[in-house]
Tab-separated table of C-alpha atoms in Angstrom:
chain	number	residue	atom	x	y	z
M	1	MET	CA	96.047	-72.155	176.945
M	2	ASP	CA	96.240	-75.497	175.091
M	3	LEU	CA	96.150	-78.454	177.482
M	4	ASP	CA	98.195	-80.448	175.044
M	5	ASP	CA	101.095	-77.858	175.303
M	6	LEU	CA	100.869	-78.068	179.051
M	7	HIS	CA	100.965	-81.870	178.921
M	8	ILE	CA	104.062	-81.854	176.717
M	9	PHE	CA	105.689	-79.226	178.887
M	10	ARG	CA	105.040	-81.209	182.084
M	11	CYS	CA	106.288	-84.388	180.511
M	12	VAL	CA	109.586	-82.774	179.565
M	13	VAL	CA	109.984	-81.615	183.121
M	14	ARG	CA	109.107	-85.027	184.672
M	15	GLU	CA	111.302	-86.971	182.316
M	16	GLY	CA	114.175	-84.610	182.602
M	17	GLY	CA	114.659	-83.894	178.911
M	18	VAL	CA	113.176	-83.967	175.385
M	19	THR	CA	114.377	-87.411	174.323
M	20	ARG	CA	112.787	-89.284	177.254
M	21	ALA	CA	109.673	-87.112	177.067
M	22	ALA	CA	109.307	-87.906	173.319
M	23	ALA	CA	109.469	-91.626	174.053
M	24	GLN	CA	106.836	-91.275	176.761
M	25	LEU	CA	104.600	-89.149	174.506
M	26	HIS	CA	105.157	-91.421	171.403
M	27	ARG	CA	106.487	-88.460	169.368
M	28	VAL	CA	109.797	-87.729	167.700
M	29	PRO	CA	112.102	-85.492	169.679
M	30	SER	CA	112.158	-82.733	167.051
M	31	ASN	CA	108.385	-82.478	167.374
M	32	VAL	CA	108.580	-82.010	171.142
M	33	THR	CA	111.310	-79.445	170.793
M	34	THR	CA	109.258	-77.529	168.197
M	35	ARG	CA	106.103	-77.586	170.368
M	36	ILE	CA	108.122	-76.272	173.396
M	37	LYS	CA	109.652	-73.449	171.325
M	38	GLN	CA	106.293	-72.479	169.896
M	39	PHE	CA	104.774	-72.512	173.384
M	40	GLU	CA	107.583	-70.235	174.679
M	41	GLU	CA	107.104	-67.843	171.762
M	42	ARG	CA	103.350	-67.637	172.396
M	43	LEU	CA	103.883	-66.968	176.111
M	44	GLY	CA	106.790	-64.583	175.467
M	45	VAL	CA	108.998	-66.182	178.137
M	46	ALA	CA	111.683	-68.884	178.248
M	47	LEU	CA	110.522	-71.890	180.134
M	48	PHE	CA	113.761	-73.803	180.103
M	49	ARG	CA	117.430	-72.800	180.432
M	50	ARG	CA	119.417	-74.910	177.981
M	51	GLN	CA	122.865	-75.944	179.214
M	52	GLY	CA	124.456	-78.225	176.723
M	53	ARG	CA	122.124	-81.222	176.428
M	54	SER	CA	120.443	-80.619	179.800
M	55	LEU	CA	117.388	-78.540	180.531
M	56	THR	CA	116.642	-76.640	183.750
M	57	LEU	CA	113.462	-74.684	184.518
M	58	THR	CA	113.592	-70.943	184.564
M	59	GLU	CA	111.644	-69.035	187.198
M	60	ALA	CA	108.795	-68.586	184.658
M	61	GLY	CA	108.964	-72.336	184.028
M	62	ARG	CA	108.598	-73.170	187.726
M	63	THR	CA	105.627	-70.777	187.960
M	64	LEU	CA	103.976	-72.375	184.922
M	65	LEU	CA	104.615	-75.928	186.275
M	66	GLY	CA	102.414	-75.238	189.338
M	67	HIS	CA	99.584	-73.958	187.105
M	68	ALA	CA	99.980	-76.739	184.676
M	69	GLU	CA	99.723	-79.460	187.312
M	70	LYS	CA	96.521	-77.811	188.639
M	71	LEU	CA	94.927	-77.303	185.232
M	72	LEU	CA	95.757	-80.833	184.019
M	73	HIS	CA	94.419	-82.257	187.265
M	74	MET	CA	91.198	-80.341	186.824
M	75	ALA	CA	90.865	-81.612	183.194
M	76	ASP	CA	91.427	-85.219	184.386
M	77	GLN	CA	88.750	-84.703	187.101
M	78	ALA	CA	86.286	-83.308	184.552
M	79	GLU	CA	86.784	-86.308	182.341
M	80	ARG	CA	86.328	-88.712	185.192
M	81	ASP	CA	83.071	-87.076	186.173
M	82	LEU	CA	81.779	-87.211	182.621
M	83	ARG	CA	82.595	-90.951	182.386
M	84	GLY	CA	79.849	-91.743	184.770
M	85	GLY	CA	81.697	-91.765	188.014
M	86	THR	CA	84.160	-94.470	187.210
M	87	VAL	CA	87.269	-93.944	189.405
M	88	ARG	CA	90.155	-93.693	187.002
M	89	GLY	CA	93.252	-91.598	186.255
M	90	VAL	CA	96.460	-90.882	188.177
M	91	LEU	CA	96.765	-90.203	191.869
M	92	ARG	CA	100.110	-88.642	192.775
M	93	LEU	CA	100.862	-89.164	196.479
M	94	GLY	CA	103.691	-88.167	198.788
M	95	ALA	CA	104.531	-90.050	201.936
M	96	LEU	CA	107.108	-90.347	204.655
M	97	GLU	CA	109.393	-93.276	204.084
M	98	SER	CA	108.193	-94.934	207.248
M	99	THR	CA	104.548	-94.617	206.127
M	100	ALA	CA	105.339	-95.910	202.645
M	101	GLY	CA	107.147	-98.941	203.998
M	102	ALA	CA	105.034	-99.975	207.007
M	103	ARG	CA	101.579	-98.410	206.720
M	104	LEU	CA	100.654	-98.047	203.063
M	105	PRO	CA	101.237	-101.446	201.475
M	106	PRO	CA	97.957	-103.078	202.627
M	107	ILE	CA	95.979	-99.969	201.895
M	108	LEU	CA	97.476	-99.563	198.384
M	109	SER	CA	96.932	-103.291	197.729
M	110	ALA	CA	93.221	-102.908	198.592
M	111	PHE	CA	93.008	-99.766	196.481
M	112	TYR	CA	94.538	-101.434	193.405
M	113	GLU	CA	92.106	-104.355	193.729
M	114	ARG	CA	89.086	-102.040	193.929
M	115	TYR	CA	90.174	-99.349	191.438
M	116	PRO	CA	92.415	-100.991	188.768
M	117	ASP	CA	91.933	-97.995	186.495
M	118	VAL	CA	93.778	-95.664	188.811
M	119	ALA	CA	97.600	-95.484	188.680
M	120	ILE	CA	99.276	-94.317	191.888
M	121	GLU	CA	102.604	-92.436	191.697
M	122	LEU	CA	104.287	-92.452	195.150
M	123	GLN	CA	107.166	-90.171	196.205
M	124	THR	CA	108.811	-90.248	199.591
M	125	GLY	CA	110.419	-87.426	201.552
M	126	THR	CA	110.551	-85.582	204.885
M	127	THR	CA	107.440	-83.676	206.044
M	128	GLN	CA	108.744	-80.266	204.907
M	129	ALA	CA	109.862	-81.601	201.509
M	130	LEU	CA	106.357	-83.156	200.951
M	131	LEU	CA	104.671	-79.910	201.871
M	132	ARG	CA	106.759	-78.093	199.316
M	133	GLN	CA	105.853	-80.638	196.685
M	134	LEU	CA	102.190	-80.071	197.614
M	135	ASP	CA	102.657	-76.318	197.175
M	136	ARG	CA	104.108	-76.826	193.696
M	137	PHE	CA	101.337	-79.240	192.722
M	138	GLU	CA	103.892	-81.995	192.235
M	139	VAL	CA	101.754	-84.271	194.456
M	140	GLU	CA	97.961	-84.103	194.977
M	141	ALA	CA	98.152	-85.230	198.642
M	142	ALA	CA	100.755	-86.321	201.136
M	143	PHE	CA	101.111	-88.249	204.348
M	144	VAL	CA	103.042	-86.014	206.801
M	145	SER	CA	103.891	-86.129	210.448
M	146	GLU	CA	103.287	-83.819	213.309
M	147	PRO	CA	104.381	-81.144	213.876
M	148	PHE	CA	103.714	-79.365	210.650
M	149	GLU	CA	102.252	-75.990	209.538
M	150	ARG	CA	98.657	-76.694	208.438
M	151	ARG	CA	98.027	-73.281	206.777
M	152	SER	CA	94.946	-73.618	204.496
M	153	LEU	CA	95.346	-77.387	203.963
M	154	SER	CA	92.665	-79.873	204.607
M	155	SER	CA	93.697	-82.946	206.610
M	156	VAL	CA	92.568	-86.348	207.815
M	157	HIS	CA	94.139	-88.129	210.749
M	158	ALA	CA	95.585	-91.275	209.109
M	159	PHE	CA	97.723	-93.223	211.556
M	160	ASP	CA	99.069	-93.178	215.130
M	161	GLU	CA	102.780	-93.870	215.480
M	162	ASP	CA	104.682	-94.940	218.603
M	163	LEU	CA	108.194	-93.468	218.383
M	164	VAL	CA	111.155	-95.122	220.050
M	165	LEU	CA	114.679	-94.038	220.753
M	166	ILE	CA	117.283	-96.523	219.541
M	167	THR	CA	120.964	-96.984	220.252
M	168	GLY	CA	123.540	-99.708	219.786
M	169	MET	CA	123.178	-102.865	221.855
M	170	GLY	CA	124.468	-102.932	225.454
M	171	ALA	CA	123.771	-99.141	226.119
M	172	THR	CA	122.509	-98.034	229.480
M	173	THR	CA	118.703	-97.404	229.424
M	174	ILE	CA	118.205	-93.768	228.459
M	175	ARG	CA	115.303	-92.015	230.143
M	176	GLU	CA	116.366	-88.355	230.002
M	177	ALA	CA	117.568	-86.256	227.051
M	178	VAL	CA	120.769	-85.146	228.961
M	179	ALA	CA	122.040	-88.720	228.569
M	180	LEU	CA	122.292	-87.992	224.778
M	181	GLY	CA	124.299	-84.798	225.245
M	182	GLY	CA	127.584	-84.915	223.380
M	183	ARG	CA	126.525	-87.978	221.387
M	184	THR	CA	125.893	-88.310	217.606
M	185	VAL	CA	122.297	-88.223	216.494
M	186	VAL	CA	121.472	-90.038	213.331
M	187	ALA	CA	118.516	-88.597	211.451
M	188	PHE	CA	117.042	-87.505	208.145
M	189	PRO	CA	118.039	-84.085	206.772
M	190	GLN	CA	116.404	-80.864	207.957
M	191	GLY	CA	112.601	-80.991	207.500
M	192	CYS	CA	112.057	-84.320	209.291
M	193	SER	CA	109.530	-83.894	212.032
M	194	TYR	CA	110.921	-86.798	214.095
M	195	ARG	CA	114.388	-85.099	214.035
M	196	ALA	CA	112.679	-81.858	215.163
M	197	ARG	CA	111.121	-83.676	218.118
M	198	LEU	CA	114.501	-85.164	219.154
M	199	VAL	CA	116.349	-81.866	218.887
M	200	ALA	CA	113.527	-80.060	220.851
M	201	TRP	CA	113.714	-82.746	223.570
M	202	LEU	CA	117.453	-82.210	223.898
M	203	ALA	CA	117.201	-78.417	223.900
M	204	GLY	CA	114.482	-78.516	226.500
M	205	GLU	CA	116.862	-80.232	228.937
M	206	GLY	CA	119.822	-78.040	228.016
M	207	ALA	CA	121.580	-80.689	226.004
M	208	SER	CA	122.856	-80.793	222.465
M	209	PRO	CA	124.301	-83.547	220.238
M	210	GLU	CA	127.953	-83.575	219.339
M	211	ARG	CA	126.880	-83.786	215.739
M	212	VAL	CA	124.008	-84.852	213.459
M	213	LEU	CA	124.740	-87.599	210.945
M	214	GLU	CA	122.210	-87.169	208.118
M	215	MET	CA	120.875	-90.215	206.225
M	216	ASN	CA	118.274	-90.525	203.515
M	217	SER	CA	116.633	-93.784	204.521
M	218	TYR	CA	115.582	-95.718	207.634
M	219	HIS	CA	117.588	-98.702	206.637
M	220	ALA	CA	120.716	-96.499	206.650
M	221	ILE	CA	119.747	-94.961	209.966
M	222	VAL	CA	119.130	-98.281	211.713
M	223	ALA	CA	122.319	-99.739	210.302
M	224	CYS	CA	124.417	-96.843	211.525
M	225	VAL	CA	122.852	-97.035	214.998
M	226	ALA	CA	123.398	-100.806	215.120
M	227	ALA	CA	127.051	-100.172	214.322
M	228	GLY	CA	127.324	-97.925	217.376
M	229	THR	CA	127.409	-94.626	215.581
M	230	GLY	CA	124.780	-92.812	217.637
M	231	ALA	CA	121.145	-92.579	218.605
M	232	ALA	CA	117.966	-91.968	216.591
M	233	ILE	CA	114.201	-91.686	216.939
M	234	VAL	CA	112.189	-93.879	214.573
M	235	PRO	CA	108.571	-95.218	214.384
M	236	GLY	CA	108.222	-98.529	216.144
M	237	GLU	CA	106.116	-99.961	213.301
M	238	MET	CA	108.839	-99.214	210.809
M	239	LEU	CA	111.528	-100.594	213.143
M	240	ASP	CA	109.563	-103.965	213.373
M	241	HIS	CA	109.979	-104.230	209.564
M	242	ALA	CA	113.682	-103.261	209.431
M	243	VAL	CA	116.274	-105.847	208.677
M	244	LEU	CA	118.526	-104.946	211.667
M	245	SER	CA	115.703	-104.408	214.147
M	246	ASP	CA	117.162	-107.036	216.558
M	247	ALA	CA	120.588	-105.358	216.338
M	248	VAL	CA	119.522	-102.150	218.128
M	249	GLN	CA	118.428	-101.411	221.637
M	250	ARG	CA	115.036	-99.627	222.185
M	251	HIS	CA	114.574	-97.060	224.857
M	252	PRO	CA	111.112	-95.651	225.925
M	253	LEU	CA	110.426	-92.020	225.287
M	254	PRO	CA	108.386	-89.681	227.418
M	255	GLU	CA	104.682	-89.874	226.695
M	256	ARG	CA	104.604	-86.380	225.121
M	257	LEU	CA	107.250	-87.503	222.584
M	258	ARG	CA	106.218	-91.164	222.128
M	259	ARG	CA	102.797	-90.645	220.583
M	260	ASN	CA	102.701	-89.068	217.161
M	261	ARG	CA	100.121	-88.701	214.461
M	262	THR	CA	100.459	-89.016	210.695
M	263	HIS	CA	97.997	-86.962	208.612
M	264	LEU	CA	96.964	-87.097	204.970
M	265	VAL	CA	96.891	-83.501	203.741
M	266	TRP	CA	95.790	-81.928	200.536
M	267	SER	CA	94.792	-78.505	199.078
M	268	GLY	CA	91.386	-77.652	197.545
M	269	GLU	CA	88.751	-80.173	196.756
M	270	ALA	CA	89.736	-83.818	196.988
M	271	SER	CA	89.607	-85.668	193.712
M	272	THR	CA	87.527	-88.813	193.253
M	273	PRO	CA	90.659	-91.160	193.487
M	274	LEU	CA	91.811	-89.287	196.623
M	275	GLN	CA	88.344	-89.692	198.175
M	276	ALA	CA	88.451	-93.421	197.345
M	277	LEU	CA	91.856	-93.731	199.068
M	278	MET	CA	90.644	-91.871	202.175
M	279	ALA	CA	87.751	-94.320	202.445
M	280	LEU	CA	90.233	-97.120	202.958
M	281	LEU	CA	92.089	-95.415	205.824
M	282	PRO	CA	91.503	-96.667	209.367
M	283	LYS	CA	87.947	-95.602	210.143
M	284	PRO	CA	88.401	-94.458	213.809
M	285	ASP	CA	90.923	-91.869	212.663
M	286	ALA	CA	88.927	-90.525	209.721
M	287	ASP	CA	87.689	-87.267	211.211
M	288	VAL	CA	88.326	-84.766	208.498
M	289	ARG	CA	89.021	-81.204	209.389
M	290	ALA	CA	89.934	-78.078	207.450
M	291	ALA	CA	92.949	-76.548	209.039
């Protein structure tokens, strides 16, 4: 299988169409279209479903994308090894929004200073969404939160988080989950481990929220809570950096809920750039274990 064909195919997927992919590849669109059609003919399957001007992956295309990501990554790794150990290439990472906003900036800054030939592509999402991206080889490694299913993944303990319960100002101090029964919970969509902790805490005391208001960013969650919409669980470090951190009231959580770990997880052998990134993580937490 020609790596150039895989590269063109992946670029079309990432850019969302032939025109943008052609610009990225410095080719004319007709050339990209021809290469994709020839690739499909050689494989004997359709990789894209054409709907007007838009392209969506077929089931065969989704299967090939996972293989393409892995093969192209291996090719990049081989080239790096043959260049005498210089750390270069692309490191595609996934991270929780709280990790990306509060924990990673100083680490990525140090990484860029030491390894200027490595480009980092960072995507954010919930723990479950990031694990799915890892399965599809859309990211090489991801920072995810407990609890998560480790399966055959390797992991390194990256950060400790102190979680806090927040409500609007003036609320009575909340020490038990039953006090949240019948209230609105503001949280990320399903797949967020912090949301899972909050729901489990409520269920354990026989309580349930009136409803769950789903948001896609911590800034939106904190703003909604500050406006008196409901309650939420957030990392304290992230809250310290939030614009409206002084507009919400913090409540202590039970010890079993308060302490939480963030792990960096990956599948297979860690690439040279990934190993370089791990070397910059807090040393006391760098006990690697294969799950």
